[in-house]
PDB file of C-alpha atoms and ligand atoms in Angstrom:
ATOM      1  CA  UNK A  30      -4.020  52.127   6.922  1.00 98.00           C
ATOM      2  CA  UNK A  31      -7.165  51.255   8.815  1.00 98.00           C
ATOM      3  CA  UNK A  32      -8.333  48.179   6.929  1.00 98.00           C
ATOM      4  CA  UNK A  33     -11.753  46.545   7.184  1.00 99.00           C
ATOM      5  CA  UNK A  34     -11.384  42.771   6.775  1.00 99.00           C
ATOM      6  CA  UNK A  35     -14.677  41.179   5.727  1.00 99.00           C
ATOM      7  CA  UNK A  36     -14.551  37.453   6.464  1.00 98.00           C
ATOM      8  CA  UNK A  37     -11.901  38.069   9.150  1.00 98.00           C
ATOM      9  CA  UNK A  38     -12.854  34.946  11.098  1.00 98.00           C
ATOM     10  CA  UNK A  39     -12.200  32.722   8.080  1.00 98.00           C
ATOM     11  CA  UNK A  40      -9.060  30.683   7.592  1.00 98.00           C
ATOM     12  CA  UNK A  41      -7.531  33.221   5.184  1.00 98.00           C
ATOM     13  CA  UNK A  42      -9.129  36.152   7.035  1.00 98.00           C
ATOM     14  CA  UNK A  43      -7.326  35.309  10.290  1.00 98.00           C
ATOM     15  CA  UNK A  44      -3.979  35.295   8.477  1.00 98.00           C
ATOM     16  CA  UNK A  45      -4.873  38.614   6.836  1.00 99.00           C
ATOM     17  CA  UNK A  46      -5.583  40.245  10.196  1.00 98.00           C
ATOM     18  CA  UNK A  47      -2.289  39.073  11.693  1.00 98.00           C
ATOM     19  CA  UNK A  48      -0.281  40.085   8.564  1.00 98.00           C
ATOM     20  CA  UNK A  49      -1.905  43.522   8.688  1.00 98.00           C
ATOM     21  CA  UNK A  50      -0.803  43.864  12.325  1.00 98.00           C
ATOM     22  CA  UNK A  51       2.727  42.691  11.488  1.00 97.00           C
ATOM     23  CA  UNK A  52       3.052  45.275   8.717  1.00 97.00           C
ATOM     24  CA  UNK A  53       1.884  48.224  10.801  1.00 98.00           C
ATOM     25  CA  UNK A  54      -1.689  48.513   9.566  1.00 98.00           C
ATOM     26  CA  UNK A  55      -4.757  48.766  11.766  1.00 98.00           C
ATOM     27  CA  UNK A  56      -7.081  45.867  10.928  1.00 98.00           C
ATOM     28  CA  UNK A  57     -10.767  46.060  11.758  1.00 98.00           C
ATOM     29  CA  UNK A  58     -12.078  42.498  11.773  1.00 98.00           C
ATOM     30  CA  UNK A  59     -15.698  42.235  10.662  1.00 98.00           C
ATOM     31  CA  UNK A  60     -17.199  39.177  12.370  1.00 98.00           C
ATOM     32  CA  UNK A  61     -20.777  38.001  12.616  1.00 97.00           C
ATOM     33  CA  UNK A  62     -20.782  36.569  16.130  1.00 97.00           C
ATOM     34  CA  UNK A  63     -19.750  38.058  19.492  1.00 98.00           C
ATOM     35  CA  UNK A  64     -18.030  34.745  20.370  1.00 98.00           C
ATOM     36  CA  UNK A  65     -15.503  35.533  17.619  1.00 98.00           C
ATOM     37  CA  UNK A  66     -14.461  38.877  19.131  1.00 98.00           C
ATOM     38  CA  UNK A  67     -11.974  37.739  21.887  1.00 98.00           C
ATOM     39  CA  UNK A  68      -9.706  35.984  19.344  1.00 98.00           C
ATOM     40  CA  UNK A  69      -9.041  39.346  17.694  1.00 98.00           C
ATOM     41  CA  UNK A  70      -9.016  41.435  20.872  1.00 97.00           C
ATOM     42  CA  UNK A  71      -6.277  39.198  22.267  1.00 97.00           C
ATOM     43  CA  UNK A  72      -4.011  40.233  19.387  1.00 96.00           C
ATOM     44  CA  UNK A  73      -4.957  43.897  19.707  1.00 97.00           C
ATOM     45  CA  UNK A  74      -7.124  43.991  16.588  1.00 98.00           C
ATOM     46  CA  UNK A  75     -10.347  46.007  16.502  1.00 98.00           C
ATOM     47  CA  UNK A  76     -13.591  44.232  15.631  1.00 98.00           C
ATOM     48  CA  UNK A  77     -16.987  45.210  14.302  1.00 98.00           C
ATOM     49  CA  UNK A  78     -20.074  43.029  14.143  1.00 98.00           C
ATOM     50  CA  UNK A  79     -21.546  42.622  10.677  1.00 98.00           C
ATOM     51  CA  UNK A  80     -23.380  40.037   8.612  1.00 98.00           C
ATOM     52  CA  UNK A  81     -23.383  40.360   4.834  1.00 98.00           C
ATOM     53  CA  UNK A  82     -27.012  39.242   4.787  1.00 98.00           C
ATOM     54  CA  UNK A  83     -27.974  42.352   6.794  1.00 98.00           C
ATOM     55  CA  UNK A  84     -27.023  46.014   7.128  1.00 97.00           C
ATOM     56  CA  UNK A  85     -23.229  46.536   7.217  1.00 98.00           C
ATOM     57  CA  UNK A  86     -22.957  50.349   7.249  1.00 98.00           C
ATOM     58  CA  UNK A  87     -21.564  50.301  10.806  1.00 98.00           C
ATOM     59  CA  UNK A  88     -18.386  48.589   9.549  1.00 98.00           C
ATOM     60  CA  UNK A  89     -17.386  51.324   7.115  1.00 98.00           C
ATOM     61  CA  UNK A  90     -16.781  54.311   9.405  1.00 98.00           C
ATOM     62  CA  UNK A  91     -13.173  55.615   9.455  1.00 98.00           C
ATOM     63  CA  UNK A  92     -11.922  52.942   7.071  1.00 98.00           C
ATOM     64  CA  UNK A  93      -9.115  53.501   4.502  1.00 98.00           C
ATOM     65  CA  UNK A  94      -9.295  50.185   2.657  1.00 98.00           C
ATOM     66  CA  UNK A  95     -11.424  47.038   2.443  1.00 98.00           C
ATOM     67  CA  UNK A  96     -10.259  43.452   2.011  1.00 99.00           C
ATOM     68  CA  UNK A  97     -13.101  41.099   1.098  1.00 99.00           C
ATOM     69  CA  UNK A  98     -12.212  37.535   2.153  1.00 98.00           C
ATOM     70  CA  UNK A  99     -15.674  36.164   2.962  1.00 98.00           C
ATOM     71  CA  UNK A 100     -17.398  33.267   1.285  1.00 98.00           C
ATOM     72  CA  UNK A 101     -20.305  30.968   2.019  1.00 97.00           C
ATOM     73  CA  UNK A 102     -18.050  27.896   1.865  1.00 92.00           C
ATOM     74  CA  UNK A 103     -18.341  24.606  -0.014  1.00 87.00           C
ATOM     75  CA  UNK A 104     -21.098  23.116   2.183  1.00 89.00           C
ATOM     76  CA  UNK A 105     -23.874  25.553   1.328  1.00 90.00           C
ATOM     77  CA  UNK A 106     -26.156  25.572  -1.697  1.00 91.00           C
ATOM     78  CA  UNK A 107     -26.002  27.865  -4.690  1.00 94.00           C
ATOM     79  CA  UNK A 108     -28.489  30.245  -3.031  1.00 95.00           C
ATOM     80  CA  UNK A 109     -26.004  31.105  -0.247  1.00 97.00           C
ATOM     81  CA  UNK A 110     -23.136  31.307  -2.709  1.00 97.00           C
ATOM     82  CA  UNK A 111     -25.044  33.943  -4.648  1.00 97.00           C
ATOM     83  CA  UNK A 112     -26.134  35.706  -1.449  1.00 98.00           C
ATOM     84  CA  UNK A 113     -22.619  35.956   0.069  1.00 98.00           C
ATOM     85  CA  UNK A 114     -19.917  35.497  -2.589  1.00 98.00           C
ATOM     86  CA  UNK A 115     -21.807  37.560  -5.181  1.00 98.00           C
ATOM     87  CA  UNK A 116     -24.388  39.853  -3.571  1.00 98.00           C
ATOM     88  CA  UNK A 117     -22.457  40.226  -0.297  1.00 98.00           C
ATOM     89  CA  UNK A 118     -19.330  41.244  -2.189  1.00 98.00           C
ATOM     90  CA  UNK A 119     -21.321  43.649  -4.380  1.00 98.00           C
ATOM     91  CA  UNK A 120     -22.893  45.142  -1.258  1.00 98.00           C
ATOM     92  CA  UNK A 121     -19.419  45.673   0.242  1.00 98.00           C
ATOM     93  CA  UNK A 122     -18.250  47.422  -2.944  1.00 98.00           C
ATOM     94  CA  UNK A 123     -21.301  49.691  -2.893  1.00 98.00           C
ATOM     95  CA  UNK A 124     -20.737  50.517   0.789  1.00 98.00           C
ATOM     96  CA  UNK A 125     -17.087  51.342   0.090  1.00 98.00           C
ATOM     97  CA  UNK A 126     -18.268  53.779  -2.593  1.00 98.00           C
ATOM     98  CA  UNK A 127     -20.911  55.284  -0.322  1.00 98.00           C
ATOM     99  CA  UNK A 128     -18.443  55.814   2.531  1.00 98.00           C
ATOM    100  CA  UNK A 129     -15.620  57.097   0.313  1.00 98.00           C
ATOM    101  CA  UNK A 130     -13.305  54.123   0.862  1.00 98.00           C
ATOM    102  CA  UNK A 131     -11.197  54.135  -2.292  1.00 97.00           C
ATOM    103  CA  UNK A 132      -9.005  51.053  -1.897  1.00 98.00           C
ATOM    104  CA  UNK A 133     -10.602  47.594  -2.274  1.00 98.00           C
ATOM    105  CA  UNK A 134      -8.891  44.217  -2.514  1.00 98.00           C
ATOM    106  CA  UNK A 135     -11.048  41.233  -3.485  1.00 98.00           C
ATOM    107  CA  UNK A 136     -10.158  37.633  -2.678  1.00 98.00           C
ATOM    108  CA  UNK A 137     -11.686  35.867  -5.653  1.00 98.00           C
ATOM    109  CA  UNK A 138     -10.865  32.472  -7.142  1.00 98.00           C
ATOM    110  CA  UNK A 139      -8.779  31.158  -9.985  1.00 97.00           C
ATOM    111  CA  UNK A 140     -10.964  30.704 -13.102  1.00 96.00           C
ATOM    112  CA  UNK A 141     -13.467  33.339 -11.949  1.00 97.00           C
ATOM    113  CA  UNK A 142     -12.443  35.260 -15.076  1.00 97.00           C
ATOM    114  CA  UNK A 143     -13.608  32.343 -17.267  1.00 95.00           C
ATOM    115  CA  UNK A 144     -16.489  30.675 -15.369  1.00 95.00           C
ATOM    116  CA  UNK A 145     -18.155  29.262 -18.488  1.00 93.00           C
ATOM    117  CA  UNK A 146     -15.267  26.803 -18.875  1.00 88.00           C
ATOM    118  CA  UNK A 147     -15.683  25.356 -15.346  1.00 86.00           C
ATOM    119  CA  UNK A 148     -17.134  21.914 -14.522  1.00 86.00           C
ATOM    120  CA  UNK A 149     -20.890  22.059 -13.811  1.00 85.00           C
ATOM    121  CA  UNK A 150     -20.497  21.524 -10.034  1.00 86.00           C
ATOM    122  CA  UNK A 151     -18.547  24.729  -9.437  1.00 91.00           C
ATOM    123  CA  UNK A 152     -19.826  26.851 -12.307  1.00 94.00           C
ATOM    124  CA  UNK A 153     -22.371  28.724 -10.137  1.00 95.00           C
ATOM    125  CA  UNK A 154     -19.600  29.515  -7.619  1.00 96.00           C
ATOM    126  CA  UNK A 155     -17.260  30.853 -10.303  1.00 97.00           C
ATOM    127  CA  UNK A 156     -20.071  32.871 -11.888  1.00 97.00           C
ATOM    128  CA  UNK A 157     -20.813  34.408  -8.462  1.00 98.00           C
ATOM    129  CA  UNK A 158     -17.144  35.338  -8.022  1.00 98.00           C
ATOM    130  CA  UNK A 159     -17.031  36.581 -11.620  1.00 98.00           C
ATOM    131  CA  UNK A 160     -20.024  38.892 -11.183  1.00 98.00           C
ATOM    132  CA  UNK A 161     -18.587  40.305  -7.954  1.00 98.00           C
ATOM    133  CA  UNK A 162     -15.218  40.911  -9.638  1.00 98.00           C
ATOM    134  CA  UNK A 163     -16.826  42.580 -12.655  1.00 98.00           C
ATOM    135  CA  UNK A 164     -18.906  44.798 -10.378  1.00 98.00           C
ATOM    136  CA  UNK A 165     -15.764  45.880  -8.529  1.00 98.00           C
ATOM    137  CA  UNK A 166     -13.963  46.662 -11.803  1.00 98.00           C
ATOM    138  CA  UNK A 167     -16.754  49.019 -12.842  1.00 98.00           C
ATOM    139  CA  UNK A 168     -17.150  50.688  -9.436  1.00 98.00           C
ATOM    140  CA  UNK A 169     -14.606  53.474  -9.840  1.00 98.00           C
ATOM    141  CA  UNK A 170     -12.537  52.310  -6.841  1.00 98.00           C
ATOM    142  CA  UNK A 171      -8.813  51.547  -6.675  1.00 98.00           C
ATOM    143  CA  UNK A 172      -9.256  47.815  -6.901  1.00 98.00           C
ATOM    144  CA  UNK A 173      -7.075  44.737  -6.927  1.00 98.00           C
ATOM    145  CA  UNK A 174      -8.527  41.271  -7.576  1.00 98.00           C
ATOM    146  CA  UNK A 175      -6.600  38.209  -6.415  1.00 98.00           C
ATOM    147  CA  UNK A 176      -7.609  34.814  -7.836  1.00 98.00           C
ATOM    148  CA  UNK A 177      -5.784  32.040  -5.934  1.00 98.00           C
ATOM    149  CA  UNK A 178      -5.665  28.386  -6.899  1.00 97.00           C
ATOM    150  CA  UNK A 179      -6.644  25.623  -4.448  1.00 97.00           C
ATOM    151  CA  UNK A 180      -6.031  26.765  -0.864  1.00 98.00           C
ATOM    152  CA  UNK A 181      -3.993  24.683   1.607  1.00 98.00           C
ATOM    153  CA  UNK A 182      -3.304  25.061   5.315  1.00 98.00           C
ATOM    154  CA  UNK A 183       0.454  24.651   4.812  1.00 98.00           C
ATOM    155  CA  UNK A 184       2.812  27.114   6.419  1.00 98.00           C
ATOM    156  CA  UNK A 185       3.558  30.090   4.196  1.00 98.00           C
ATOM    157  CA  UNK A 186       6.788  30.093   2.193  1.00 98.00           C
ATOM    158  CA  UNK A 187       6.879  33.824   1.480  1.00 98.00           C
ATOM    159  CA  UNK A 188       7.155  32.975  -2.231  1.00 98.00           C
ATOM    160  CA  UNK A 189       4.428  32.860  -4.872  1.00 98.00           C
ATOM    161  CA  UNK A 190       3.609  33.091  -8.552  1.00 98.00           C
ATOM    162  CA  UNK A 191       1.527  36.223  -9.099  1.00 98.00           C
ATOM    163  CA  UNK A 192       0.591  36.852 -12.730  1.00 97.00           C
ATOM    164  CA  UNK A 193      -2.275  38.185 -14.779  1.00 97.00           C
ATOM    165  CA  UNK A 194      -2.841  34.597 -15.947  1.00 96.00           C
ATOM    166  CA  UNK A 195      -1.400  31.319 -14.739  1.00 96.00           C
ATOM    167  CA  UNK A 196      -2.066  28.301 -16.942  1.00 90.00           C
ATOM    168  CA  UNK A 197      -1.972  25.504 -14.366  1.00 85.00           C
ATOM    169  CA  UNK A 198      -4.568  25.380 -11.574  1.00 86.00           C
ATOM    170  CA  UNK A 199      -1.989  25.010  -8.777  1.00 96.00           C
ATOM    171  CA  UNK A 200      -2.174  25.244  -5.018  1.00 98.00           C
ATOM    172  CA  UNK A 201      -1.166  27.949  -2.562  1.00 98.00           C
ATOM    173  CA  UNK A 202      -1.177  28.194   1.213  1.00 98.00           C
ATOM    174  CA  UNK A 203      -3.715  30.433   2.875  1.00 98.00           C
ATOM    175  CA  UNK A 204      -0.874  32.164   4.723  1.00 98.00           C
ATOM    176  CA  UNK A 205       0.846  33.097   1.440  1.00 98.00           C
ATOM    177  CA  UNK A 206      -2.472  34.326   0.003  1.00 98.00           C
ATOM    178  CA  UNK A 207      -2.912  36.579   3.032  1.00 99.00           C
ATOM    179  CA  UNK A 208       0.659  37.904   2.870  1.00 98.00           C
ATOM    180  CA  UNK A 209       0.283  38.641  -0.857  1.00 98.00           C
ATOM    181  CA  UNK A 210      -3.020  40.459  -0.368  1.00 98.00           C
ATOM    182  CA  UNK A 211      -1.555  42.600   2.412  1.00 98.00           C
ATOM    183  CA  UNK A 212       1.492  43.350   0.276  1.00 98.00           C
ATOM    184  CA  UNK A 213      -0.666  44.342  -2.721  1.00 98.00           C
ATOM    185  CA  UNK A 214      -2.671  46.726  -0.575  1.00 98.00           C
ATOM    186  CA  UNK A 215       0.124  49.305  -0.720  1.00 96.00           C
ATOM    187  CA  UNK A 216       1.751  48.502  -4.079  1.00 96.00           C
ATOM    188  CA  UNK A 217       0.663  51.331  -6.412  1.00 92.00           C
ATOM    189  CA  UNK A 218       1.291  49.149  -9.483  1.00 95.00           C
ATOM    190  CA  UNK A 219      -1.361  46.714  -8.254  1.00 98.00           C
ATOM    191  CA  UNK A 220      -4.210  49.172  -8.582  1.00 98.00           C
ATOM    192  CA  UNK A 221      -6.777  48.384 -11.319  1.00 98.00           C
ATOM    193  CA  UNK A 222      -5.207  44.930 -11.722  1.00 98.00           C
ATOM    194  CA  UNK A 223      -6.399  41.325 -11.460  1.00 98.00           C
ATOM    195  CA  UNK A 224      -4.011  38.462 -10.757  1.00 98.00           C
ATOM    196  CA  UNK A 225      -3.945  34.680 -10.594  1.00 98.00           C
ATOM    197  CA  UNK A 226      -1.982  33.417  -7.590  1.00 98.00           C
ATOM    198  CA  UNK A 227      -0.349  30.038  -6.923  1.00 98.00           C
ATOM    199  CA  UNK A 228       2.763  28.919  -5.079  1.00 98.00           C
ATOM    200  CA  UNK A 229       6.062  29.809  -6.747  1.00 97.00           C
ATOM    201  CA  UNK A 230       9.454  31.518  -6.505  1.00 97.00           C
ATOM    202  CA  UNK A 231       8.680  35.228  -6.415  1.00 98.00           C
ATOM    203  CA  UNK A 232       9.366  36.759  -2.978  1.00 98.00           C
ATOM    204  CA  UNK A 233       6.190  38.413  -1.722  1.00 98.00           C
ATOM    205  CA  UNK A 234       8.213  41.260  -0.219  1.00 97.00           C
ATOM    206  CA  UNK A 235       9.650  42.032  -3.691  1.00 97.00           C
ATOM    207  CA  UNK A 236       6.238  42.446  -5.370  1.00 97.00           C
ATOM    208  CA  UNK A 237       6.155  45.925  -6.870  1.00 92.00           C
TER     209      UNK A 237
HETATM  210  P1  NAP B 325     -13.580  30.258   5.261  1.00 88.95           P
HETATM  211  O1  NAP B 325     -12.640  29.785   6.322  1.00 88.95           O
HETATM  212  O2  NAP B 325     -14.840  29.489   5.028  1.00 88.95           O
HETATM  213  O3  NAP B 325     -13.947  31.785   5.592  1.00 88.95           O
HETATM  214  C1  NAP B 325     -15.048  32.430   5.043  1.00 88.95           C
HETATM  215  C2  NAP B 325     -15.455  33.540   5.987  1.00 88.95           C
HETATM  216  O4  NAP B 325     -16.608  34.200   5.436  1.00 88.95           O
HETATM  217  C3  NAP B 325     -15.836  33.053   7.388  1.00 88.95           C
HETATM  218  O5  NAP B 325     -15.166  33.824   8.365  1.00 88.95           O
HETATM  219  C4  NAP B 325     -17.324  33.307   7.465  1.00 88.95           C
HETATM  220  O6  NAP B 325     -17.785  33.694   8.742  1.00 88.95           O
HETATM  221  C5  NAP B 325     -17.458  34.485   6.519  1.00 88.95           C
HETATM  222  N1  NAP B 325     -18.852  34.626   6.138  1.00 88.95           N
HETATM  223  C6  NAP B 325     -19.683  33.700   5.606  1.00 88.95           C
HETATM  224  N2  NAP B 325     -20.928  34.178   5.501  1.00 88.95           N
HETATM  225  C7  NAP B 325     -20.889  35.453   5.971  1.00 88.95           C
HETATM  226  C8  NAP B 325     -21.852  36.473   6.147  1.00 88.95           C
HETATM  227  N3  NAP B 325     -23.144  36.277   5.836  1.00 88.95           N
HETATM  228  N4  NAP B 325     -21.465  37.664   6.657  1.00 88.95           N
HETATM  229  C9  NAP B 325     -20.172  37.882   7.005  1.00 88.95           C
HETATM  230  N5  NAP B 325     -19.210  36.951   6.879  1.00 88.95           N
HETATM  231  C10 NAP B 325     -19.567  35.746   6.376  1.00 88.95           C
HETATM  232  O7  NAP B 325     -12.855  30.320   3.853  1.00 88.95           O
HETATM  233  P2  NAP B 325     -11.284  30.482   3.540  1.00 88.95           P
HETATM  234  O8  NAP B 325     -10.643  29.155   3.489  1.00 88.95           O
HETATM  235  O9  NAP B 325     -10.719  31.551   4.438  1.00 88.95           O
HETATM  236  O10 NAP B 325     -11.340  31.037   2.044  1.00 88.95           O
HETATM  237  C11 NAP B 325     -11.731  32.367   1.810  1.00 88.95           C
HETATM  238  C12 NAP B 325     -12.336  32.456   0.429  1.00 88.95           C
HETATM  239  O11 NAP B 325     -11.340  32.148  -0.572  1.00 88.95           O
HETATM  240  C13 NAP B 325     -13.413  31.408   0.137  1.00 88.95           C
HETATM  241  O12 NAP B 325     -14.654  31.785   0.646  1.00 88.95           O
HETATM  242  C14 NAP B 325     -13.413  31.339  -1.358  1.00 88.95           C
HETATM  243  O13 NAP B 325     -14.324  32.294  -1.865  1.00 88.95           O
HETATM  244  C15 NAP B 325     -12.011  31.756  -1.751  1.00 88.95           C
HETATM  245  N6  NAP B 325     -11.262  30.664  -2.406  1.00 88.95           N
HETATM  246  C16 NAP B 325     -11.222  29.405  -1.867  1.00 88.95           C
HETATM  247  C17 NAP B 325     -10.479  28.411  -2.496  1.00 88.95           C
HETATM  248  C18 NAP B 325     -10.337  27.026  -1.878  1.00 88.95           C
HETATM  249  O14 NAP B 325      -9.548  26.212  -2.409  1.00 88.95           O
HETATM  250  N7  NAP B 325     -11.042  26.727  -0.795  1.00 88.95           N
HETATM  251  C19 NAP B 325      -9.784  28.680  -3.673  1.00 88.95           C
HETATM  252  C20 NAP B 325      -9.842  29.976  -4.199  1.00 88.95           C
HETATM  253  C21 NAP B 325     -10.582  30.955  -3.548  1.00 88.95           C
HETATM  254  P3  NAP B 325     -17.839  32.667  10.004  1.00 88.95           P
HETATM  255  O15 NAP B 325     -16.430  32.546  10.460  1.00 88.95           O
HETATM  256  O16 NAP B 325     -18.738  33.379  10.953  1.00 88.95           O
HETATM  257  O17 NAP B 325     -18.415  31.383   9.483  1.00 88.95           O
END
């Protein structure tokens, strides 16, 4: 599949692009700066320039699936969180609809399905993720929503806990998140599903 990766230059996004290459897909890395292009070209991945705050139509031509892995990050204010994590994600969903891209995988966050229970400091972030996820669910696309726990830069283990709901707010490596997302892209049973994701014992390659 030719897969548009939004947020490709991010720490999870880079793993997603390389896992897509490893599994025989054709990633198209959406980046917002020309300086970011060579990193992807060197691994034979296509790139397209796009900023979620502007027009992004150019990224959606000849695309079979979208993975949304962008986010404004922890150092910005609530305004940017709403602009990128919420409105940027909603814009990407609407563009997928407009361009007939049926498959959409959203990198969300654990607890985005219950933002009202979050501590005040991160409630706006979880509400932004929540609204984006709810928009995707209603969009009529073949969606999968992945809500990981706290992300680490540890090496991937190839094993995770992927469930509709996980009770403990555990950790997971960014590499394992990326591998799980790429796996779910082509698992028919993952369509119209939302999952929590933390480290665990389930082999990613066995996810059905
Ligand atoms: P990251 O390294 O900060 O990557 C975020 C990416 O989004 C960056 O590549 C950034 O582009 C891109 N981006 C930001 N604003 C954009 C815009 N206006 N247009 C296009 N792209 C834009 O984050 P990460 O560690 O990979 O995590 C990915 C996401 O996982 C987070 O954003 C968060 O929503 C979610 N998450 C995080 C945690 C956690 O523990 N940190 C837990 C659960 C879920 P640049 O490279 O150009 O800056």
